[in-house]
Amino acid sequence: MTHNYCENLNHRRPNAPVRFCPQCGAIVNMRILKQQCSEATHDKSRRNQNFFCVDCGVVLRKGAVPMAATRR
């Protein structure tokens, strides 16, 4: 089975510390439960230049194209 994962190293980790990848939004650790985030948490993630929230998977930067999408 082939996967087109982005370059984020969480995809290669057997026990990633986050549920969602911040670059492509894919689930990288199913064992971590999805959380409800506040807008303050999302603002902090945007300042860290994440495209997706690592806790809930929501798109943080609308209109921006993640680098992972440009490499396909």
CSV table of N, CA and C in Angstrom, one decimal:
chain,number,residue,atom,x,y,z
A,1,MET,N,0.8,-1.2,0.0
A,1,MET,CA,0.0,0.0,0.0
A,1,MET,C,0.9,1.2,0.0
A,2,THR,N,0.6,2.2,-0.9
A,2,THR,CA,1.4,3.4,-1.0
A,2,THR,C,0.8,4.5,-0.4
A,3,HIS,N,1.6,5.3,0.3
A,3,HIS,CA,1.1,6.5,1.0
A,3,HIS,C,1.8,7.7,0.4
A,4,ASN,N,1.1,8.8,0.2
A,4,ASN,CA,1.7,10.1,-0.3
A,4,ASN,C,1.7,11.0,0.9
A,5,TYR,N,2.6,10.7,1.9
A,5,TYR,CA,2.7,11.6,3.0
A,5,TYR,C,3.6,12.8,2.7
A,6,CYS,N,3.4,13.8,3.5
A,6,CYS,CA,4.2,15.0,3.4
A,6,CYS,C,5.6,14.7,4.0
A,7,GLU,N,6.4,15.7,4.1
A,7,GLU,CA,7.8,15.5,4.6
A,7,GLU,C,7.9,15.6,6.2
A,8,ASN,N,6.8,15.9,6.8
A,8,ASN,CA,6.8,16.0,8.3
A,8,ASN,C,7.2,14.7,8.9
A,9,LEU,N,8.1,14.7,9.8
A,9,LEU,CA,8.6,13.5,10.4
A,9,LEU,C,7.6,12.7,11.3
A,10,ASN,N,6.5,13.3,11.7
A,10,ASN,CA,5.5,12.6,12.5
A,10,ASN,C,4.9,11.4,11.7
A,11,HIS,N,5.0,11.4,10.4
A,11,HIS,CA,4.4,10.3,9.6
A,11,HIS,C,5.3,9.0,9.8
A,12,ARG,N,6.6,9.2,10.1
A,12,ARG,CA,7.5,8.1,10.2
A,12,ARG,C,7.7,7.6,11.6
A,13,ARG,N,7.2,8.3,12.6
A,13,ARG,CA,7.3,8.0,14.0
A,13,ARG,C,6.3,6.9,14.4
A,14,PRO,N,6.7,5.9,15.1
A,14,PRO,CA,5.7,4.9,15.5
A,14,PRO,C,4.7,5.4,16.6
A,15,ASN,N,5.1,6.4,17.3
A,15,ASN,CA,4.3,6.9,18.4
A,15,ASN,C,4.4,8.4,18.4
A,16,ALA,N,3.8,9.0,17.4
A,16,ALA,CA,3.8,10.5,17.2
A,16,ALA,C,3.1,11.2,18.4
A,17,PRO,N,3.7,12.3,18.8
A,17,PRO,CA,3.1,13.0,20.0
A,17,PRO,C,1.8,13.8,19.7
A,18,VAL,N,1.4,13.9,18.4
A,18,VAL,CA,0.2,14.6,18.1
A,18,VAL,C,-0.8,13.7,17.2
A,19,ARG,N,-2.0,14.1,17.2
A,19,ARG,CA,-3.0,13.3,16.4
A,19,ARG,C,-2.9,13.6,14.9
A,20,PHE,N,-2.9,14.9,14.6
A,20,PHE,CA,-2.9,15.3,13.2
A,20,PHE,C,-1.5,15.9,12.8
A,21,CYS,N,-1.2,15.7,11.5
A,21,CYS,CA,0.0,16.3,11.0
A,21,CYS,C,-0.2,17.8,10.8
A,22,PRO,N,0.7,18.7,11.2
A,22,PRO,CA,0.5,20.1,11.1
A,22,PRO,C,0.6,20.6,9.6
A,23,GLN,N,1.2,19.8,8.8
A,23,GLN,CA,1.5,20.2,7.4
A,23,GLN,C,0.4,19.8,6.4
A,24,CYS,N,-0.1,18.5,6.6
A,24,CYS,CA,-1.0,18.0,5.6
A,24,CYS,C,-2.4,17.6,6.2
A,25,GLY,N,-2.5,17.6,7.5
A,25,GLY,CA,-3.7,17.3,8.2
A,25,GLY,C,-4.1,15.8,8.3
A,26,ALA,N,-3.2,14.9,7.9
A,26,ALA,CA,-3.5,13.5,8.0
A,26,ALA,C,-3.3,13.0,9.4
A,27,ILE,N,-4.1,12.0,9.8
A,27,ILE,CA,-4.0,11.5,11.2
A,27,ILE,C,-2.6,10.7,11.3
A,28,VAL,N,-1.8,11.0,12.2
A,28,VAL,CA,-0.5,10.4,12.4
A,28,VAL,C,-0.5,9.5,13.7
A,29,ASN,N,-1.4,9.7,14.6
A,29,ASN,CA,-1.5,8.9,15.8
A,29,ASN,C,-3.0,8.7,16.2
A,30,MET,N,-3.5,7.6,15.8
A,30,MET,CA,-5.0,7.3,16.1
A,30,MET,C,-5.2,7.1,17.6
A,31,ARG,N,-4.2,6.8,18.4
A,31,ARG,CA,-4.4,6.6,19.8
A,31,ARG,C,-4.7,7.8,20.6
A,32,ILE,N,-4.4,9.0,20.1
A,32,ILE,CA,-4.6,10.3,20.7
A,32,ILE,C,-6.0,10.7,20.3
A,33,LEU,N,-6.9,11.0,21.3
A,33,LEU,CA,-8.2,11.4,21.1
A,33,LEU,C,-8.3,12.8,20.5
A,34,LYS,N,-9.3,13.0,19.6
A,34,LYS,CA,-9.5,14.4,19.0
A,34,LYS,C,-10.0,15.3,20.1
A,35,GLN,N,-9.5,16.5,20.1
A,35,GLN,CA,-9.8,17.5,21.2
A,35,GLN,C,-10.6,18.6,20.6
A,36,GLN,N,-11.3,19.3,21.4
A,36,GLN,CA,-12.0,20.6,21.1
A,36,GLN,C,-11.0,21.7,21.4
A,37,CYS,N,-10.7,22.5,20.5
A,37,CYS,CA,-9.7,23.6,20.7
A,37,CYS,C,-10.4,24.9,20.8
A,38,SER,N,-9.7,25.8,21.5
A,38,SER,CA,-10.2,27.2,21.5
A,38,SER,C,-9.5,28.0,20.4
A,39,GLU,N,-10.1,29.2,20.2
A,39,GLU,CA,-9.5,30.1,19.1
A,39,GLU,C,-8.1,30.5,19.6
A,40,ALA,N,-7.8,30.6,20.9
A,40,ALA,CA,-6.5,31.0,21.3
A,40,ALA,C,-5.5,29.9,21.0
A,41,THR,N,-5.9,28.7,21.1
A,41,THR,CA,-5.0,27.6,20.7
A,41,THR,C,-4.7,27.6,19.2
A,42,HIS,N,-5.7,27.9,18.4
A,42,HIS,CA,-5.5,27.9,17.0
A,42,HIS,C,-4.7,29.1,16.6
A,43,ASP,N,-4.8,30.2,17.3
A,43,ASP,CA,-3.9,31.4,17.0
A,43,ASP,C,-2.5,31.1,17.3
A,44,LYS,N,-2.2,30.3,18.4
A,44,LYS,CA,-0.9,29.9,18.7
A,44,LYS,C,-0.3,29.0,17.6
A,45,SER,N,-1.1,28.1,17.1
A,45,SER,CA,-0.7,27.2,16.1
A,45,SER,C,-0.4,28.0,14.8
A,46,ARG,N,-1.2,29.0,14.5
A,46,ARG,CA,-1.0,29.8,13.3
A,46,ARG,C,0.3,30.5,13.4
A,47,ARG,N,0.6,31.0,14.6
A,47,ARG,CA,1.9,31.7,14.8
A,47,ARG,C,3.1,30.8,14.6
A,48,ASN,N,2.9,29.5,14.9
A,48,ASN,CA,3.9,28.5,14.7
A,48,ASN,C,3.9,28.0,13.2
A,49,GLN,N,3.1,28.7,12.3
A,49,GLN,CA,3.0,28.5,10.9
A,49,GLN,C,2.5,27.1,10.5
A,50,ASN,N,1.6,26.5,11.4
A,50,ASN,CA,1.0,25.3,11.0
A,50,ASN,C,-0.2,25.5,10.1
A,51,PHE,N,-0.4,24.6,9.2
A,51,PHE,CA,-1.5,24.7,8.3
A,51,PHE,C,-2.8,24.0,8.9
A,52,PHE,N,-2.6,23.0,9.7
A,52,PHE,CA,-3.7,22.3,10.4
A,52,PHE,C,-3.4,22.2,11.9
A,53,CYS,N,-4.5,22.2,12.6
A,53,CYS,CA,-4.4,22.0,14.1
A,53,CYS,C,-4.0,20.6,14.4
A,54,VAL,N,-3.0,20.4,15.2
A,54,VAL,CA,-2.5,19.1,15.6
A,54,VAL,C,-3.4,18.3,16.5
A,55,ASP,N,-4.3,19.1,17.2
A,55,ASP,CA,-5.3,18.5,18.2
A,55,ASP,C,-6.6,18.1,17.6
A,56,CYS,N,-7.2,19.0,16.7
A,56,CYS,CA,-8.5,18.7,16.2
A,56,CYS,C,-8.5,18.6,14.6
A,57,GLY,N,-7.5,18.9,13.9
A,57,GLY,CA,-7.4,18.7,12.5
A,57,GLY,C,-8.0,19.8,11.6
A,58,VAL,N,-8.5,20.9,12.2
A,58,VAL,CA,-9.1,21.9,11.5
A,58,VAL,C,-8.1,22.7,10.7
A,59,VAL,N,-8.5,23.2,9.5
A,59,VAL,CA,-7.6,24.0,8.6
A,59,VAL,C,-7.4,25.4,9.3
A,60,LEU,N,-6.2,25.8,9.5
A,60,LEU,CA,-5.9,27.0,10.2
A,60,LEU,C,-5.6,28.2,9.3
A,61,ARG,N,-5.0,27.9,8.1
A,61,ARG,CA,-4.6,29.0,7.2
A,61,ARG,C,-5.3,28.8,5.9
A,62,LYS,N,-6.5,29.4,5.8
A,62,LYS,CA,-7.4,29.3,4.6
A,62,LYS,C,-6.7,30.1,3.5
A,63,GLY,N,-6.8,29.5,2.3
A,63,GLY,CA,-6.2,30.2,1.2
A,63,GLY,C,-4.8,29.9,0.9
A,64,ALA,N,-4.1,29.4,1.9
A,64,ALA,CA,-2.6,29.1,1.8
A,64,ALA,C,-2.5,27.7,1.3
A,65,VAL,N,-1.5,27.4,0.5
A,65,VAL,CA,-1.3,26.1,0.0
A,65,VAL,C,-0.1,25.5,0.7
A,66,PRO,N,-0.3,24.4,1.5
A,66,PRO,CA,0.8,23.8,2.2
A,66,PRO,C,1.9,23.3,1.2
A,67,MET,N,3.1,23.4,1.7
A,67,MET,CA,4.2,22.9,0.8
A,67,MET,C,4.1,21.5,0.4
A,68,ALA,N,3.4,20.7,1.2
A,68,ALA,CA,3.3,19.2,0.9
A,68,ALA,C,2.4,19.1,-0.4
A,69,ALA,N,1.4,20.0,-0.6
A,69,ALA,CA,0.6,19.9,-1.7
A,69,ALA,C,1.3,20.3,-3.0
A,70,THR,N,2.3,21.2,-2.9
A,70,THR,CA,3.0,21.6,-4.1
A,70,THR,C,4.1,20.6,-4.5
A,71,ARG,N,4.4,19.6,-3.7
A,71,ARG,CA,5.4,18.6,-4.1
A,71,ARG,C,4.9,17.4,-4.8
A,72,ARG,N,3.6,17.3,-5.0
A,72,ARG,CA,3.0,16.1,-5.6
A,72,ARG,C,3.3,16.0,-7.0
